[in-house]
mmCIF file of C-alpha atoms in Angstrom:
data_model
loop_
_atom_site.group_PDB
_atom_site.id
_atom_site.type_symbol
_atom_site.label_atom_id
_atom_site.label_comp_id
_atom_site.label_asym_id
_atom_site.label_seq_id
_atom_site.Cartn_x
_atom_site.Cartn_y
_atom_site.Cartn_z
ATOM 1 C CA MET N 788 -45.475 -88.395 -74.956
ATOM 2 C CA GLN N 789 -42.467 -90.388 -74.840
ATOM 3 C CA ARG N 790 -39.488 -89.573 -73.076
ATOM 4 C CA TYR N 791 -36.067 -89.113 -74.559
ATOM 5 C CA ILE N 792 -33.537 -89.503 -71.688
ATOM 6 C CA ALA N 793 -32.536 -92.884 -70.904
ATOM 7 C CA PHE N 794 -31.287 -93.091 -66.924
ATOM 8 C CA ILE N 795 -28.262 -94.624 -66.093
ATOM 9 C CA GLU N 796 -27.734 -96.610 -63.157
ATOM 10 C CA ASN N 797 -25.535 -94.505 -60.461
ATOM 11 C CA GLU N 798 -26.191 -91.361 -62.195
ATOM 12 C CA TYR N 799 -28.206 -88.463 -60.690
ATOM 13 C CA TYR N 800 -30.889 -86.655 -62.132
ATOM 14 C CA HIS N 801 -33.357 -83.912 -61.947
ATOM 15 C CA ILE N 802 -36.578 -84.752 -61.691
ATOM 16 C CA TYR N 803 -39.438 -82.134 -61.791
ATOM 17 C CA SER N 804 -43.096 -81.574 -62.754
ATOM 18 C CA ARG N 805 -45.811 -79.244 -62.279
ATOM 19 C CA GLY N 806 -49.903 -78.917 -62.352
ATOM 20 C CA THR N 807 -51.515 -79.046 -65.081
ATOM 21 C CA GLU N 808 -52.545 -75.407 -66.487
ATOM 22 C CA LYS N 809 -50.110 -74.617 -63.202
ATOM 23 C CA ARG N 810 -52.850 -75.582 -61.286
ATOM 24 C CA LYS N 811 -52.144 -76.206 -56.913
ATOM 25 C CA THR N 812 -51.446 -79.209 -56.401
ATOM 26 C CA PHE N 813 -50.852 -79.225 -53.003
ATOM 27 C CA MET N 814 -53.782 -77.231 -51.349
ATOM 28 C CA ASN N 815 -52.902 -77.546 -47.650
ATOM 29 C CA SER N 816 -50.553 -78.962 -45.252
ATOM 30 C CA ASN N 817 -52.173 -82.791 -45.402
ATOM 31 C CA ASP N 818 -51.476 -82.702 -49.139
ATOM 32 C CA TYR N 819 -48.014 -81.520 -48.651
ATOM 33 C CA PHE N 820 -47.618 -84.370 -46.015
ATOM 34 C CA ARG N 821 -49.371 -86.980 -48.073
ATOM 35 C CA PHE N 822 -46.755 -86.485 -50.706
ATOM 36 C CA SER N 823 -44.137 -86.440 -48.445
ATOM 37 C CA LEU N 824 -44.862 -89.852 -47.098
ATOM 38 C CA LEU N 825 -45.484 -91.400 -50.681
ATOM 39 C CA LEU N 826 -41.848 -90.364 -50.945
ATOM 40 C CA TYR N 827 -41.079 -92.484 -48.698
ATOM 41 C CA LEU N 828 -43.247 -95.683 -48.916
ATOM 42 C CA CYS N 829 -43.347 -95.971 -52.836
ATOM 43 C CA ASN N 830 -39.784 -95.943 -52.857
ATOM 44 C CA SER N 831 -40.007 -99.763 -52.665
ATOM 45 C CA THR N 832 -40.255 -102.890 -55.119
ATOM 46 C CA GLU N 833 -42.917 -104.019 -53.085
ATOM 47 C CA ASN N 834 -46.434 -102.524 -53.179
ATOM 48 C CA ILE N 835 -48.010 -100.438 -50.177
ATOM 49 C CA HIS N 836 -51.630 -100.059 -50.057
ATOM 50 C CA LEU N 837 -52.042 -96.756 -47.885
ATOM 51 C CA SER N 838 -56.026 -97.334 -47.267
ATOM 52 C CA LYS N 839 -55.021 -100.483 -45.525
ATOM 53 C CA LEU N 840 -52.289 -98.971 -43.546
ATOM 54 C CA PHE N 841 -54.893 -95.883 -42.308
ATOM 55 C CA ARG N 842 -57.616 -98.492 -41.765
ATOM 56 C CA SER N 843 -55.459 -100.101 -39.122
ATOM 57 C CA LEU N 844 -54.285 -97.139 -37.735
ATOM 58 C CA GLU N 845 -58.045 -96.176 -37.289
ATOM 59 C CA LEU N 846 -58.866 -99.202 -35.626
ATOM 60 C CA LYS N 847 -55.989 -98.904 -33.297
ATOM 61 C CA ALA N 848 -56.988 -95.193 -32.538
ATOM 62 C CA ARG N 849 -60.527 -96.390 -31.429
ATOM 63 C CA MET N 850 -59.123 -99.279 -29.454
ATOM 64 C CA ALA N 851 -56.841 -96.464 -27.454
ATOM 65 C CA GLY N 852 -59.937 -94.240 -27.600
ATOM 66 C CA LYS N 853 -57.869 -92.017 -29.862
ATOM 67 C CA THR N 854 -60.666 -91.213 -32.422
ATOM 68 C CA SER N 855 -60.813 -86.930 -31.871
ATOM 69 C CA ARG N 856 -60.648 -84.910 -35.131
ATOM 70 C CA GLN N 857 -58.238 -82.846 -33.452
ATOM 71 C CA GLY N 858 -54.369 -82.751 -34.124
ATOM 72 C CA GLY N 859 -54.393 -82.132 -38.035
ATOM 73 C CA SER N 860 -55.396 -85.715 -39.037
ATOM 74 C CA LEU N 861 -55.580 -86.683 -42.525
ATOM 75 C CA THR N 862 -58.479 -88.952 -42.032
ATOM 76 C CA GLY N 863 -60.203 -87.184 -39.181
ATOM 77 C CA LYS N 864 -59.813 -90.193 -37.116
ATOM 78 C CA ILE N 865 -55.656 -90.524 -36.818
ATOM 79 C CA SER N 866 -53.472 -88.180 -35.068
ATOM 80 C CA LYS N 867 -50.636 -86.514 -36.759
ATOM 81 C CA LYS N 868 -48.558 -88.320 -34.343
ATOM 82 C CA ASP N 869 -49.414 -91.812 -35.447
ATOM 83 C CA LEU N 870 -49.607 -90.936 -39.170
ATOM 84 C CA TYR N 871 -45.772 -90.304 -38.482
ATOM 85 C CA LYS N 872 -45.545 -93.912 -37.562
ATOM 86 C CA LEU N 873 -45.844 -94.800 -40.901
ATOM 87 C CA PHE N 874 -42.452 -93.403 -41.716
ATOM 88 C CA GLU N 875 -41.283 -96.251 -39.376
ATOM 89 C CA ILE N 876 -42.511 -99.232 -41.819
ATOM 90 C CA PRO N 877 -39.415 -100.684 -43.545
ATOM 91 C CA THR N 878 -39.335 -100.155 -47.162
ATOM 92 C CA LYS N 879 -37.316 -102.846 -48.865
ATOM 93 C CA ASN N 880 -35.712 -103.165 -51.867
ATOM 94 C CA LYS N 881 -35.305 -99.109 -52.748
ATOM 95 C CA LEU N 882 -36.064 -98.024 -56.206
ATOM 96 C CA VAL N 883 -33.902 -95.143 -55.939
ATOM 97 C CA SER N 884 -31.628 -92.738 -53.921
ATOM 98 C CA ILE N 885 -33.587 -89.396 -52.689
ATOM 99 C CA ILE N 886 -31.168 -86.959 -52.522
ATOM 100 C CA SER N 887 -33.447 -83.662 -52.160
ATOM 101 C CA TYR N 888 -36.371 -82.515 -52.615
ATOM 102 C CA CYS N 889 -38.550 -79.527 -52.641
ATOM 103 C CA LEU N 890 -42.523 -79.181 -52.574
ATOM 104 C CA MET N 891 -44.174 -76.056 -54.141
ATOM 105 C CA PRO N 892 -47.911 -75.064 -54.091
ATOM 106 C CA ASN N 893 -48.340 -76.183 -57.782
ATOM 107 C CA HIS N 894 -45.167 -78.289 -58.474
ATOM 108 C CA PHE N 895 -42.089 -80.293 -56.861
ATOM 109 C CA HIS N 896 -38.354 -80.826 -57.514
ATOM 110 C CA LEU N 897 -36.420 -84.136 -56.681
ATOM 111 C CA ILE N 898 -32.694 -85.012 -57.283
ATOM 112 C CA LEU N 899 -32.907 -88.633 -57.315
ATOM 113 C CA LYS N 900 -30.020 -91.184 -58.085
ATOM 114 C CA GLU N 901 -30.457 -94.378 -60.438
ATOM 115 C CA ILE N 902 -29.711 -97.472 -58.518
ATOM 116 C CA ARG N 903 -31.263 -100.479 -60.339
ATOM 117 C CA PRO N 904 -32.614 -100.488 -64.016
ATOM 118 C CA GLY N 905 -35.981 -98.744 -64.531
ATOM 119 C CA GLY N 906 -36.059 -97.311 -60.797
ATOM 120 C CA ILE N 907 -36.684 -93.846 -61.670
ATOM 121 C CA SER N 908 -39.665 -94.882 -63.862
ATOM 122 C CA ILE N 909 -41.163 -97.088 -61.710
ATOM 123 C CA PHE N 910 -41.092 -94.732 -58.527
ATOM 124 C CA MET N 911 -42.199 -91.864 -60.367
ATOM 125 C CA LYS N 912 -45.081 -94.070 -61.850
ATOM 126 C CA LYS N 913 -46.034 -95.602 -58.218
ATOM 127 C CA LEU N 914 -45.448 -91.782 -56.815
ATOM 128 C CA LEU N 915 -47.472 -89.658 -59.171
ATOM 129 C CA THR N 916 -50.392 -92.323 -59.654
ATOM 130 C CA ALA N 917 -50.913 -92.773 -56.036
ATOM 131 C CA TYR N 918 -50.869 -89.017 -55.117
ATOM 132 C CA SER N 919 -52.926 -88.321 -58.008
ATOM 133 C CA MET N 920 -55.482 -90.611 -57.033
ATOM 134 C CA HIS N 921 -55.866 -89.454 -53.801
ATOM 135 C CA PHE N 922 -56.010 -86.149 -54.864
ATOM 136 C CA ASN N 923 -58.685 -86.342 -57.562
ATOM 137 C CA LYS N 924 -61.268 -88.598 -55.052
ATOM 138 C CA LYS N 925 -60.507 -85.678 -52.420
ATOM 139 C CA TYR N 926 -61.029 -82.893 -54.235
ATOM 140 C CA GLU N 927 -63.851 -84.362 -56.470
ATOM 141 C CA ARG N 928 -62.147 -84.057 -59.883
ATOM 142 C CA SER N 929 -60.845 -85.990 -62.814
ATOM 143 C CA GLY N 930 -57.858 -86.380 -65.333
ATOM 144 C CA ALA N 931 -54.395 -85.946 -65.075
ATOM 145 C CA LEU N 932 -53.072 -83.555 -62.281
ATOM 146 C CA PHE N 933 -49.103 -83.198 -63.088
ATOM 147 C CA THR N 934 -48.166 -82.395 -66.642
ATOM 148 C CA ARG N 935 -47.089 -85.635 -68.567
ATOM 149 C CA PRO N 936 -44.789 -87.078 -68.704
ATOM 150 C CA PHE N 937 -42.428 -85.791 -65.855
ATOM 151 C CA LYS N 938 -39.153 -83.443 -66.716
ATOM 152 C CA SER N 939 -35.706 -85.209 -66.215
ATOM 153 C CA GLU N 940 -32.308 -83.553 -66.517
ATOM 154 C CA HIS N 941 -28.949 -85.444 -66.071
ATOM 155 C CA ILE N 942 -26.831 -83.934 -63.639
ATOM 156 C CA ASN N 943 -23.435 -84.397 -65.172
ATOM 157 C CA ASP N 944 -20.859 -83.057 -62.772
ATOM 158 C CA ASP N 945 -20.166 -81.306 -59.457
ATOM 159 C CA ASN N 946 -20.997 -77.385 -60.323
ATOM 160 C CA TYR N 947 -24.483 -78.444 -61.819
ATOM 161 C CA PHE N 948 -25.010 -80.773 -58.585
ATOM 162 C CA ARG N 949 -24.084 -77.712 -56.378
ATOM 163 C CA TYR N 950 -26.554 -75.673 -58.150
ATOM 164 C CA LEU N 951 -29.399 -77.544 -58.124
ATOM 165 C CA PHE N 952 -28.973 -78.656 -55.036
ATOM 166 C CA ALA N 953 -29.196 -74.962 -53.890
ATOM 167 C CA TYR N 954 -32.103 -74.055 -56.592
ATOM 168 C CA ILE N 955 -34.225 -76.765 -54.846
ATOM 169 C CA HIS N 956 -33.678 -75.829 -51.582
ATOM 170 C CA LEU N 957 -33.880 -72.012 -51.940
ATOM 171 C CA ASN N 958 -37.220 -72.500 -53.992
ATOM 172 C CA PRO N 959 -39.287 -71.662 -51.089
ATOM 173 C CA VAL N 960 -38.066 -68.175 -50.466
ATOM 174 C CA LYS N 961 -40.220 -66.744 -53.764
ATOM 175 C CA LEU N 962 -43.049 -67.492 -51.378
ATOM 176 C CA ILE N 963 -42.262 -64.754 -49.470
ATOM 177 C CA ASP N 964 -40.228 -62.701 -52.398
ATOM 178 C CA SER N 965 -41.299 -63.410 -55.653
ATOM 179 C CA LYS N 966 -38.502 -61.285 -57.105
ATOM 180 C CA TRP N 967 -35.590 -62.118 -55.191
ATOM 181 C CA LYS N 968 -34.209 -63.993 -57.738
ATOM 182 C CA GLU N 969 -33.777 -60.821 -59.859
ATOM 183 C CA ASN N 970 -33.041 -58.336 -57.285
ATOM 184 C CA GLY N 971 -31.262 -60.475 -54.681
ATOM 185 C CA ILE N 972 -32.033 -60.901 -50.698
ATOM 186 C CA LYS N 973 -33.642 -57.962 -49.244
ATOM 187 C CA ASP N 974 -33.449 -59.295 -45.714
ATOM 188 C CA LEU N 975 -31.400 -62.304 -45.087
ATOM 189 C CA LYS N 976 -32.156 -63.134 -41.492
ATOM 190 C CA LYS N 977 -35.877 -63.350 -42.517
ATOM 191 C CA THR N 978 -35.305 -65.597 -45.485
ATOM 192 C CA LYS N 979 -33.023 -67.906 -43.456
ATOM 193 C CA GLU N 980 -35.683 -68.067 -40.739
ATOM 194 C CA PHE N 981 -38.569 -69.030 -43.263
ATOM 195 C CA LEU N 982 -36.193 -71.629 -44.998
ATOM 196 C CA SER N 983 -35.375 -73.259 -41.475
ATOM 197 C CA SER N 984 -39.367 -73.216 -40.944
ATOM 198 C CA TYR N 985 -40.558 -74.322 -44.306
ATOM 199 C CA GLU N 986 -41.495 -78.105 -43.553
ATOM 200 C CA TYR N 987 -42.072 -79.579 -47.134
ATOM 201 C CA SER N 988 -38.488 -79.850 -48.463
ATOM 202 C CA SER N 989 -35.393 -81.784 -47.247
ATOM 203 C CA PHE N 990 -33.688 -78.180 -46.285
ATOM 204 C CA LEU N 991 -34.801 -79.356 -42.424
ATOM 205 C CA ASP N 992 -33.096 -82.780 -43.042
ATOM 206 C CA PHE N 993 -29.617 -81.242 -43.806
ATOM 207 C CA LEU N 994 -29.946 -79.223 -40.978
ATOM 208 C CA ARG N 995 -29.922 -82.302 -39.119
ATOM 209 C CA LYS N 996 -33.605 -81.599 -37.477
ATOM 210 C CA ASN N 997 -34.754 -85.058 -36.026
ATOM 211 C CA ARG N 998 -38.023 -85.729 -38.010
ATOM 212 C CA PRO N 999 -39.356 -88.935 -39.346
ATOM 213 C CA GLU N 1000 -39.104 -87.210 -42.882
ATOM 214 C CA ARG N 1001 -35.320 -87.813 -42.441
ATOM 215 C CA LYS N 1002 -35.947 -91.213 -43.650
ATOM 216 C CA ILE N 1003 -37.126 -90.273 -46.808
ATOM 217 C CA LEU N 1004 -33.420 -89.424 -47.767
ATOM 218 C CA ALA N 1005 -30.490 -91.818 -48.821
ATOM 219 C CA PHE N 1006 -27.791 -89.772 -47.042
ATOM 220 C CA ASP N 1007 -25.386 -92.761 -47.970
ATOM 221 C CA ASP N 1008 -25.333 -91.498 -51.608
ATOM 222 C CA ILE N 1009 -25.031 -87.365 -51.000
ATOM 223 C CA PRO N 1010 -21.892 -86.262 -51.587
ATOM 224 C CA ASP N 1011 -19.175 -85.635 -48.735
ATOM 225 C CA TYR N 1012 -19.307 -82.164 -49.218
ATOM 226 C CA PHE N 1013 -22.830 -81.821 -47.716
ATOM 227 C CA SER N 1014 -22.181 -84.122 -44.876
ATOM 228 C CA GLU N 1015 -21.770 -81.348 -42.054
ATOM 229 C CA VAL N 1016 -24.306 -79.123 -41.124
ATOM 230 C CA SER N 1017 -21.868 -76.047 -40.993
ATOM 231 C CA ASP N 1018 -20.684 -77.352 -44.846
ATOM 232 C CA PHE N 1019 -24.567 -77.080 -45.634
ATOM 233 C CA LYS N 1020 -25.387 -73.671 -44.052
ATOM 234 C CA ASP N 1021 -22.542 -71.941 -45.329
ATOM 235 C CA PHE N 1022 -23.135 -73.512 -49.086
ATOM 236 C CA ILE N 1023 -26.790 -72.313 -48.685
ATOM 237 C CA GLU N 1024 -25.676 -68.878 -47.112
ATOM 238 C CA TYR N 1025 -22.881 -67.896 -50.018
ATOM 239 C CA PHE N 1026 -25.983 -68.838 -52.622
ATOM 240 C CA LEU N 1027 -28.341 -66.518 -51.073
ATOM 241 C CA GLU N 1028 -25.697 -63.757 -50.590
ATOM 242 C CA ASN N 1029 -23.814 -63.688 -54.153
ATOM 243 C CA THR N 1030 -25.120 -66.175 -56.696
ATOM 244 C CA PRO N 1031 -28.084 -65.159 -59.068
ATOM 245 C CA VAL N 1032 -30.277 -68.167 -59.068
ATOM 246 C CA LYS N 1033 -31.611 -68.419 -62.657
ATOM 247 C CA GLU N 1034 -34.584 -70.681 -63.348
ATOM 248 C CA ALA N 1035 -33.809 -74.234 -63.556
ATOM 249 C CA PRO N 1036 -34.584 -76.365 -67.155
#
């Protein structure tokens, strides 16, 4: 199936896809971490070989005597702390600017800015190929993991940008209240606490939490009206309290 939208340089796009037959694409925290790491490492014109990076980390762990399976590692040999060091690898010649993201059990949402010809298409091919190959090998399956092609919508004005920015970051609320969009928020405090604890989106990064995943985002390309933490909090709270959030395309 061919794509009919042309990505224009310096324009923003909502990119999204879900698992084939609405299947789960993230089975546990390690899968979410893997995709987040790939968001960072795949955003380069250079090829990154994760297997080589993991082998290097495993060797360093053995030399340091840190081969325990504790710590929620991805391989059973590398601690999460050591895995986070992969976010310190410089990524040269970015393909896209990543503005925001949210990973859900069976789908994901991104806001990307096209910064070079073909950047979004190349980035998405690298990202989805790398993650799908890992997932299929890990869970002994074959075939497409995500629906093809990935979906895209041009963000052509500020109002739509603000709406999508809220929609993407509020998506996880459905995990604790599947009907909140129809019925409204029942417990605002509980909802905000849940969002502030959800690790698999850029929500925490706009709260200026100090975590390695912040490097995924291109803060220089994010509109000024989200530059302050207080502005972001007020914006999210306004949407939670006052705005019906309809399903994005």
